[in-house]
mmCIF file of C-alpha atoms in Angstrom:
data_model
loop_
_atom_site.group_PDB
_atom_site.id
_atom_site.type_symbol
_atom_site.label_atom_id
_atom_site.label_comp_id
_atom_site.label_asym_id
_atom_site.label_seq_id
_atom_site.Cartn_x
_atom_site.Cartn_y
_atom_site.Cartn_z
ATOM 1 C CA UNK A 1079 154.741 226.344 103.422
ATOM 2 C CA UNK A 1080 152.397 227.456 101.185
ATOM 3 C CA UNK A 1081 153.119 224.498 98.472
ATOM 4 C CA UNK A 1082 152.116 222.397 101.641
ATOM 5 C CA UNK A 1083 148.635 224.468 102.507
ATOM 6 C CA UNK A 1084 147.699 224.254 99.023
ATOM 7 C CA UNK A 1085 148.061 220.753 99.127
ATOM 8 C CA UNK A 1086 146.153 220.360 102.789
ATOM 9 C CA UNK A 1087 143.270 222.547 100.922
ATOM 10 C CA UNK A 1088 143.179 220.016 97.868
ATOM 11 C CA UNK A 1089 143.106 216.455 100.473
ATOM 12 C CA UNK A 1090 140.401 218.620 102.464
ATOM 13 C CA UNK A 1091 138.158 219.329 99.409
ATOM 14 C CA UNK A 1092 138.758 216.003 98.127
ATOM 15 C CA UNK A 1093 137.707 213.933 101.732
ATOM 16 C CA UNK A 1094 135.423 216.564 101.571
ATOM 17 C CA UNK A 1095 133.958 215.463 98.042
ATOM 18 C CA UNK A 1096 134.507 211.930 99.463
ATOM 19 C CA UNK A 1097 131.962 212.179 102.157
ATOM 20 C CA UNK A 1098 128.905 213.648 100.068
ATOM 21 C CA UNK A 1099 129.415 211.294 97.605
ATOM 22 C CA UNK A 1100 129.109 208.877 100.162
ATOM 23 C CA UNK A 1101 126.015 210.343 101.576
ATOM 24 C CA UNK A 1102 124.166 210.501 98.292
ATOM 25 C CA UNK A 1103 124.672 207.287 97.651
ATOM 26 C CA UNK A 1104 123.499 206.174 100.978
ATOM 27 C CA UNK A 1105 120.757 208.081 100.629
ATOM 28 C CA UNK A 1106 119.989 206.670 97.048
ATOM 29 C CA UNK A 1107 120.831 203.050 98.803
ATOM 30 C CA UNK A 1108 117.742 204.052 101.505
ATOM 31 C CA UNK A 1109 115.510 204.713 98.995
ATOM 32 C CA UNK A 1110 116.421 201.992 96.700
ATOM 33 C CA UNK A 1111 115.306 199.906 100.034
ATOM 34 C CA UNK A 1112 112.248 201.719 100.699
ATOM 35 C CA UNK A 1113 111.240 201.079 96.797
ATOM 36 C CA UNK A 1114 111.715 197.669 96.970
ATOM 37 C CA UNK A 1115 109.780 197.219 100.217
ATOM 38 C CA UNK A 1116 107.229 199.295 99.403
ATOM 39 C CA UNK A 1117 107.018 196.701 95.785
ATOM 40 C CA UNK A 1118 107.159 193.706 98.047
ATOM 41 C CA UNK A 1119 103.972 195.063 100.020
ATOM 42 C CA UNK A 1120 101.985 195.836 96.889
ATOM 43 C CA UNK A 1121 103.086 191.851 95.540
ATOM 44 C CA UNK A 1122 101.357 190.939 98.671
ATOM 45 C CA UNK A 1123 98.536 192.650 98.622
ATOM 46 C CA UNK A 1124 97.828 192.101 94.856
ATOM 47 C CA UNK A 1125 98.697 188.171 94.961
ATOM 48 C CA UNK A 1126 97.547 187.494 98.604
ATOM 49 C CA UNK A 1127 94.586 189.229 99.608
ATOM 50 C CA UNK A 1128 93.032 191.172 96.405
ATOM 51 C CA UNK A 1129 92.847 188.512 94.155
ATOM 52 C CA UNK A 1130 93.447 190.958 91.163
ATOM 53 C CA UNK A 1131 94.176 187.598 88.482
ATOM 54 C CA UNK A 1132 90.478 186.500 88.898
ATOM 55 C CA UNK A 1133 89.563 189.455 86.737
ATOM 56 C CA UNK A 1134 92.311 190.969 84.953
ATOM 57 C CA UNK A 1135 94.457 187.665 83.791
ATOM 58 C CA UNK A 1136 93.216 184.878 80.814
ATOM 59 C CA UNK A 1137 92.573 181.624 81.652
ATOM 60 C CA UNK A 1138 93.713 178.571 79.898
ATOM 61 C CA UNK A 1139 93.055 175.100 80.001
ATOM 62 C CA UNK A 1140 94.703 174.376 83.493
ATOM 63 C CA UNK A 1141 93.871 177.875 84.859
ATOM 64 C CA UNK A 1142 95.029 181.318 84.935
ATOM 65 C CA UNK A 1143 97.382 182.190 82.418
ATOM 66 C CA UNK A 1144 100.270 183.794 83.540
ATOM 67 C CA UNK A 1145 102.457 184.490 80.865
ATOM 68 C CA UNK A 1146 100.010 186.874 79.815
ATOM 69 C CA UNK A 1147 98.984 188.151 83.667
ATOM 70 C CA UNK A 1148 97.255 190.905 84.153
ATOM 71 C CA UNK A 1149 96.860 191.211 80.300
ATOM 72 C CA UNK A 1150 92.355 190.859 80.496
ATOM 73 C CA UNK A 1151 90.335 188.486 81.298
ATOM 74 C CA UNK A 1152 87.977 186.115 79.458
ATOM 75 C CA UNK A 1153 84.799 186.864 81.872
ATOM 76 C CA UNK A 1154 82.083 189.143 80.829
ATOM 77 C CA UNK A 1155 79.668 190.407 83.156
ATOM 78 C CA UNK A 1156 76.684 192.070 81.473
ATOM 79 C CA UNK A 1157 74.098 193.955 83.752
ATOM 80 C CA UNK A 1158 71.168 196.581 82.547
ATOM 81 C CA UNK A 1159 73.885 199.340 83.102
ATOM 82 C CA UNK A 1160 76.865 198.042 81.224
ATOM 83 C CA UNK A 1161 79.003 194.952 79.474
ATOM 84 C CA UNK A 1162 82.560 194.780 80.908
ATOM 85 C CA UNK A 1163 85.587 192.490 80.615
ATOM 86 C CA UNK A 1164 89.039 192.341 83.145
ATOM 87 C CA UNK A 1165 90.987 195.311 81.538
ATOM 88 C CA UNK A 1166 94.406 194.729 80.610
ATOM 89 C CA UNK A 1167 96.064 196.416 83.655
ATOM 90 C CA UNK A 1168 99.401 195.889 82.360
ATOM 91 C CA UNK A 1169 101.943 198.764 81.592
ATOM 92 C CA UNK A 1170 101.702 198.170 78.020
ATOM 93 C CA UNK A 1171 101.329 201.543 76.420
ATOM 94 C CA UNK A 1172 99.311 200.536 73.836
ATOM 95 C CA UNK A 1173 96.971 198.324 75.380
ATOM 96 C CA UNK A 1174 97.221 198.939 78.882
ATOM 97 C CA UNK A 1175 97.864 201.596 81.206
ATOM 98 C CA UNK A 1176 101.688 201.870 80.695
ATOM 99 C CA UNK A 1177 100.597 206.181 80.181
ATOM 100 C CA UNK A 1178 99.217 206.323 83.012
ATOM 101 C CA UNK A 1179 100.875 207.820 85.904
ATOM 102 C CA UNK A 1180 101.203 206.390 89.759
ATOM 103 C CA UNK A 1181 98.300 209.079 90.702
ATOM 104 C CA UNK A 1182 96.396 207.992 87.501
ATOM 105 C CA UNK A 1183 96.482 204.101 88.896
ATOM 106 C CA UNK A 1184 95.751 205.389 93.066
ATOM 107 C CA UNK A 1185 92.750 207.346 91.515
ATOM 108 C CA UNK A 1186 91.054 204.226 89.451
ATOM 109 C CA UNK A 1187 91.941 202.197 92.906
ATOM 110 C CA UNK A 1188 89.619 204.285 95.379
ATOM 111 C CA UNK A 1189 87.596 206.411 93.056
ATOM 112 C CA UNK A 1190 86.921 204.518 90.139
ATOM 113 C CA UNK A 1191 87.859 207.172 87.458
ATOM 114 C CA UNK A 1192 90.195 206.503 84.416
ATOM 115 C CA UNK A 1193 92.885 209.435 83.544
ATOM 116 C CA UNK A 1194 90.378 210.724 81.030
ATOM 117 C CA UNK A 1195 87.501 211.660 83.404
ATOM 118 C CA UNK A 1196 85.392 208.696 82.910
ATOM 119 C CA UNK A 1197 83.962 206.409 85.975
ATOM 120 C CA UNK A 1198 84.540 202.868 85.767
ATOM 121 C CA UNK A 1199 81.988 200.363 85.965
ATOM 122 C CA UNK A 1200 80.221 199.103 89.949
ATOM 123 C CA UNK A 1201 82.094 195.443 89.286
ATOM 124 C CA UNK A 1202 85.428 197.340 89.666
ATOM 125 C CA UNK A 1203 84.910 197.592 93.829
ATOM 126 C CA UNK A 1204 86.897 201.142 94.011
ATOM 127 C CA UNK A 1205 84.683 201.988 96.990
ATOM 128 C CA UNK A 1206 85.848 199.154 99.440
ATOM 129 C CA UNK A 1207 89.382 199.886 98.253
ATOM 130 C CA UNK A 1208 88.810 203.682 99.429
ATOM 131 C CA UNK A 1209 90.247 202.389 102.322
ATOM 132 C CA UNK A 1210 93.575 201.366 101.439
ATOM 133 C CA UNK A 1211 96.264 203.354 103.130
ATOM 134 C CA UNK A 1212 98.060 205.683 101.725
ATOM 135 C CA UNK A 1213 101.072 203.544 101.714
ATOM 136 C CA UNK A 1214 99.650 200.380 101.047
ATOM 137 C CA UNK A 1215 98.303 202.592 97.922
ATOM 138 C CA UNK A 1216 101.077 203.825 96.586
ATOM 139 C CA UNK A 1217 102.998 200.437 97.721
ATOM 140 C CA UNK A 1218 99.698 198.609 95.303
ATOM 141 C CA UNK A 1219 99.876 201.252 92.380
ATOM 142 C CA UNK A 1220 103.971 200.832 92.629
ATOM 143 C CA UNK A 1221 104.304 196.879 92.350
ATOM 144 C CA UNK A 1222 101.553 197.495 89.274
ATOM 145 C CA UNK A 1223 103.897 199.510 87.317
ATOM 146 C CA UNK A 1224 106.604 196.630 87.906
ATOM 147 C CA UNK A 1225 104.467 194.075 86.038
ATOM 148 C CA UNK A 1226 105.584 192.758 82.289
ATOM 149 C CA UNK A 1227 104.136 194.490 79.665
ATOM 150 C CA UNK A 1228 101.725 192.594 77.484
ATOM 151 C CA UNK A 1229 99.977 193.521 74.421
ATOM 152 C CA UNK A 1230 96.711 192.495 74.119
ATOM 153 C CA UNK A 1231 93.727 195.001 72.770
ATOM 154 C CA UNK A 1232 90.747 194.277 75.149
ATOM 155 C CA UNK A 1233 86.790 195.151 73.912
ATOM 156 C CA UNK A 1234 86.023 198.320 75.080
ATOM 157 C CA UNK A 1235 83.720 198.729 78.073
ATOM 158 C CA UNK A 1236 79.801 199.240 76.764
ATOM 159 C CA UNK A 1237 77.845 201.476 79.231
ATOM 160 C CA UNK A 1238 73.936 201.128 78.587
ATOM 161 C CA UNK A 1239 73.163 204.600 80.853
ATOM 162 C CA UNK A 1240 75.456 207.609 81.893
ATOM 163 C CA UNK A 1241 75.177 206.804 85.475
ATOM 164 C CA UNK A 1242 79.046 205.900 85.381
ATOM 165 C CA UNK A 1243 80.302 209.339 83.860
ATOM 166 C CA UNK A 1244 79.409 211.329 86.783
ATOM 167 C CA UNK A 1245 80.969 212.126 90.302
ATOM 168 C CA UNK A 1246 82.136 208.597 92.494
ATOM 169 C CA UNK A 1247 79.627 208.158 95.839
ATOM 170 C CA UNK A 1248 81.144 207.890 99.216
ATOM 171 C CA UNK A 1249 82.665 205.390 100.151
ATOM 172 C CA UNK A 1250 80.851 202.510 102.293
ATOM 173 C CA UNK A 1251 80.826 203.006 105.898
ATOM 174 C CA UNK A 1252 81.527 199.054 105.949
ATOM 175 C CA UNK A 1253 85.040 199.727 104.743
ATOM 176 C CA UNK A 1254 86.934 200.071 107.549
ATOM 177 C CA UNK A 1255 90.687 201.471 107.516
ATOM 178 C CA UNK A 1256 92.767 199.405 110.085
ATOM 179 C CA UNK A 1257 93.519 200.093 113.805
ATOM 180 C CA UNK A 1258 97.314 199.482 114.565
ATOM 181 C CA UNK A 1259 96.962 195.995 116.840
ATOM 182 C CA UNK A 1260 93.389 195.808 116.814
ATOM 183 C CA UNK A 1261 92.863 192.562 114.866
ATOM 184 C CA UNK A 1262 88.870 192.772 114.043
ATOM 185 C CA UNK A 1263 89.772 196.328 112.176
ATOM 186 C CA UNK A 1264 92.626 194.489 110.410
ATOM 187 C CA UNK A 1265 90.660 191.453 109.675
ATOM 188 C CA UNK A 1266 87.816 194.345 107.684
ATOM 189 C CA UNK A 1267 90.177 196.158 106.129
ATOM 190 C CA UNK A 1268 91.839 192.781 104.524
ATOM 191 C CA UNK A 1269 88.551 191.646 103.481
ATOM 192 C CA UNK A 1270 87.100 195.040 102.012
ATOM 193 C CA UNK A 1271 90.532 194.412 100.124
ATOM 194 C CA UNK A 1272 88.906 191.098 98.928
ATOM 195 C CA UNK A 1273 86.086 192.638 97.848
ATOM 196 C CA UNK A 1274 84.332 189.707 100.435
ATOM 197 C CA UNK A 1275 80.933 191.398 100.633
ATOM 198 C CA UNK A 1276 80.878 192.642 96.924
ATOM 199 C CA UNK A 1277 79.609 188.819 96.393
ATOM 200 C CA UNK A 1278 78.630 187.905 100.104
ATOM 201 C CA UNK A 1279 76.303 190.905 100.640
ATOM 202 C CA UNK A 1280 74.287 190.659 96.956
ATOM 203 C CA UNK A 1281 70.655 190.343 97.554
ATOM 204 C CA UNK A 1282 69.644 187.171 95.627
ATOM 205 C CA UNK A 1283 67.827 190.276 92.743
ATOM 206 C CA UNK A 1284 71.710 190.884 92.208
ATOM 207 C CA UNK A 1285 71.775 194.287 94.087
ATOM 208 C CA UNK A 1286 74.566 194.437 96.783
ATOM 209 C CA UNK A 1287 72.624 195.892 99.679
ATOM 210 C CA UNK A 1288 76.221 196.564 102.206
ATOM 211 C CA UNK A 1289 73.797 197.844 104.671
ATOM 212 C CA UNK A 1290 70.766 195.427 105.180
ATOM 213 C CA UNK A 1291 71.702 192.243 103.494
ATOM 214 C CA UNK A 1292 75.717 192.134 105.091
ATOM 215 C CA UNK A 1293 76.994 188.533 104.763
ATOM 216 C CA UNK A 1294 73.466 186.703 103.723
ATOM 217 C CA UNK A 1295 74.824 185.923 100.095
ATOM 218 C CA UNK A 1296 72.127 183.952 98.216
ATOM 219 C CA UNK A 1297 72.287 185.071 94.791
ATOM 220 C CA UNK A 1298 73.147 182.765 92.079
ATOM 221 C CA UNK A 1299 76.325 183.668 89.607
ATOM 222 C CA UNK A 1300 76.831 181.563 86.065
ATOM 223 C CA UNK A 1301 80.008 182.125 84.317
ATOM 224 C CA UNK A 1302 82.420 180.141 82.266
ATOM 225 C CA UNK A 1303 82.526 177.932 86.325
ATOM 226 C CA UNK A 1304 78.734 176.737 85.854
ATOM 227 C CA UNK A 1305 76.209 177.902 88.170
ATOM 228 C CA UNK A 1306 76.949 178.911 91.909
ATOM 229 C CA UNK A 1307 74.582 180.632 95.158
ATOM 230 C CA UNK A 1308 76.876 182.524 97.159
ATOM 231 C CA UNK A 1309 77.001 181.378 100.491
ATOM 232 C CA UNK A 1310 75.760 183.038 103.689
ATOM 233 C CA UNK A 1311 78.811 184.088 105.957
ATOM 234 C CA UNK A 1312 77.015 185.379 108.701
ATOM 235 C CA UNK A 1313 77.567 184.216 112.102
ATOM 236 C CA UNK A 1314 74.079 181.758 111.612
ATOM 237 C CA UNK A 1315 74.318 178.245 112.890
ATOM 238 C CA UNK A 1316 71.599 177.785 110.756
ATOM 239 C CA UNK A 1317 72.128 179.115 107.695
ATOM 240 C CA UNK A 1318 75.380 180.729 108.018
ATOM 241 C CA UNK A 1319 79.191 179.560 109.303
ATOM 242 C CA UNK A 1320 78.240 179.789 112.940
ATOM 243 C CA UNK A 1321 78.611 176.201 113.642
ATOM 244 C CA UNK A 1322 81.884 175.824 111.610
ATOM 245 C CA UNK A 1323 85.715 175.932 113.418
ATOM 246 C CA UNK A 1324 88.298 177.859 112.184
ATOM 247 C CA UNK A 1325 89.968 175.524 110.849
ATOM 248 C CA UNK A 1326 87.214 174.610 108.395
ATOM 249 C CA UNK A 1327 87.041 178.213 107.553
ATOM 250 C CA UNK A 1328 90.831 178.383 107.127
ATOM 251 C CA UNK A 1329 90.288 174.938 104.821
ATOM 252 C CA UNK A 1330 88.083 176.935 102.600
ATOM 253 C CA UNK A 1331 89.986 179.977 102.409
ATOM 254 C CA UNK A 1332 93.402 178.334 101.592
ATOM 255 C CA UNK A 1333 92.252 174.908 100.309
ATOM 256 C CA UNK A 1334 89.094 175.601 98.735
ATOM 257 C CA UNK A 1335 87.629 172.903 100.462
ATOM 258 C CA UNK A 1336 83.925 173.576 101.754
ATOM 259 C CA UNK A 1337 83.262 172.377 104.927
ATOM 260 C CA UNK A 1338 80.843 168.704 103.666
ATOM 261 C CA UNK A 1339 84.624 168.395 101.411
ATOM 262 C CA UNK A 1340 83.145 169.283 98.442
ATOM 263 C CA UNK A 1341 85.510 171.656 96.050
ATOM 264 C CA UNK A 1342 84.761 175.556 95.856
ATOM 265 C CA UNK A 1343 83.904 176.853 92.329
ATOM 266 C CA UNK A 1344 84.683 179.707 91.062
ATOM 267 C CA UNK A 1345 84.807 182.781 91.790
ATOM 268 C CA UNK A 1346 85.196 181.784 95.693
ATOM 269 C CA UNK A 1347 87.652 179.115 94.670
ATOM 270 C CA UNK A 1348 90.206 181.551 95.575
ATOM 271 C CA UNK A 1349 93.041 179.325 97.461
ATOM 272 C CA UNK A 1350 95.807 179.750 95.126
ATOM 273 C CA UNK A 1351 95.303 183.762 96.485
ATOM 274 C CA UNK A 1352 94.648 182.736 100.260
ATOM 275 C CA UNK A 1353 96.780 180.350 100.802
ATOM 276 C CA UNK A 1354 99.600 183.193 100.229
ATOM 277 C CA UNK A 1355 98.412 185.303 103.153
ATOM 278 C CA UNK A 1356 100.196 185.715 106.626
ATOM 279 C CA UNK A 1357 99.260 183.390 109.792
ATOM 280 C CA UNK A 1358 98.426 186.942 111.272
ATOM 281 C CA UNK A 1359 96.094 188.384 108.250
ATOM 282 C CA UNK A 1360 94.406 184.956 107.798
ATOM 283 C CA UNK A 1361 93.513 184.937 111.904
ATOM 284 C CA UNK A 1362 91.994 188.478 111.407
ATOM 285 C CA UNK A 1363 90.083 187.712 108.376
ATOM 286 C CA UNK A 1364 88.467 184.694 110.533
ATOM 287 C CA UNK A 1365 88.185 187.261 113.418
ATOM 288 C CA UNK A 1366 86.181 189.374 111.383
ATOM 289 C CA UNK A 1367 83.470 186.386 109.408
ATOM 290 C CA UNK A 1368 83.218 185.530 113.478
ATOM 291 C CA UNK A 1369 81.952 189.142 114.562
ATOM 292 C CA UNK A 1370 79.424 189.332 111.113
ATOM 293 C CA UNK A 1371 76.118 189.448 112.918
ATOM 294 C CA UNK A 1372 73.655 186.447 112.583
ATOM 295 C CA UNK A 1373 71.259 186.694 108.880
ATOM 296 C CA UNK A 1374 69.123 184.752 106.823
#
């Protein structure tokens, strides 16, 4: 009798054994899930909506370079405050920000400060992505840290004036974090994403006035594309996109097609991003260039 207990005692402790094994690893199995959705949601966001290639990846002769994404980029923008290039955002540790923790990454994102204290130059727009959610930032700084590591020593950013090494502002009251099933408030928060009115709302003197100049565009960019006036995307039918459908919004968002059929330039010839974003986001993006108040 007691041979037999003992050996009741030993099957018990062993189904017993069994059955936490078999939660842990259906717990690990959840999270492995959760990981990979949460890496899926930054790939969207990164690829679809943020654009982050236009500034961060090299371009070769038929376009962005992708063998070495996310390794820099070849434009330099140059104002009386600084000279800055695309950093190499890869998680090289040499070269990029492979040291740099998930908190490190979330911090550049909304506040525009490295891991070593210093602020990052206005053309990085951390204060329209102040509004990312706190999982769609951690999904963003997670599918980052996924990305191939590639070594590539970027110039230094050259600040003319201090006015970058002190405390972020607020962020911009046009940001706008999303309402669940409200699609105007999804349609801002995708586009402060896009960084829409970093371009869209510069004065043509090259400030970008987010309060009193929202959507009138007019200033003139020159890069390595030639020489472009950003367009006014105010609800206008004069001067804006008030007289255009959707669909020939939706043709230059995804086809980079402008509405007399000429071909988008650079930097708004973003279709190879657009054209990767849901039926749903794309309707609330157009929602929200409908509800931009009339300018010129």
């Amino acid at each position: 009798m007691g041979k037999w207990k003992a050996s009741l005692l030993r099957a018990s402790a062993v189904v017993i054994g069994l059955v936490a094994v078999g939660a842990v690893l259906k717990e690990r199995a959840a999270a492995d899930s959760a990981e990979e959705a949460r890496i899926e949601r930054g790939a969207y966001l990164v690829n679809a909506v943020m654009g982050c290639d236009n500034c961060h990846t090299p371009r070769g002769p038929n376009g962005l370079d992708m063998s070495r994404r996310f390794s820099g980029g070849d434009e330099v923008w140059e104002t009386e405050d600084y000279v800055v290039r695309g950093a190499n955002i890869t998680p090289d540790r040499e070269t990029g920000i492979g040291t740099w923790s998930k908190d490190d990454i979330k911090r550049l994102l909304t506040r525009g400060i490295r891991p070593d204290g210093v602020r990052v130059a206005a053309k990085m727009p951390y204060r329209l992505y102040s509004v990312l959610t706190p999982d769609d930032l951690d999904a963003v700084a997670s599918y980052l840290q996924t990305m191939k590591p590639v070594r590539n020593a970027m110039p230094p950013p050259f600040y003319k004036t201090a006015q970058y090494a002190g405390p972020p502002g607020e962020p911009d009251a046009a940001a706008t974090i999303p309402t669940p099933g409200d699609t105007l408030s999804r349609g801002s928060y995708l586009a402060s994403l896009a960084y829409c009115m970093a371009c869209h709302s510069r004065r043509p003197d090259g400030v970008v006035d987010l309060r009193n100049w929202w959507g009138k565009g007019g200033f003139r960019m020159e890069g390595t594309f030639g020489s472009v006036v950003v367009s006014n995307i105010t609800a206008s039918r004069k001067k804006g996109v008030g007289g255009l459908s959707d669909a020939a919004l939706k043709r230059a968002l995804t086809g980079g097609i402008g509405h007399d059929g000429r071909r988008l330039k650079l930097p708004m010839a973003r279709q190879g991003i657009y054209s990767q974003m849901t039926g749903q986001d794309l309707n609330a993006v157009i929602a929200w260039i409908r509800a931009i108040p009339p300018g010129e």
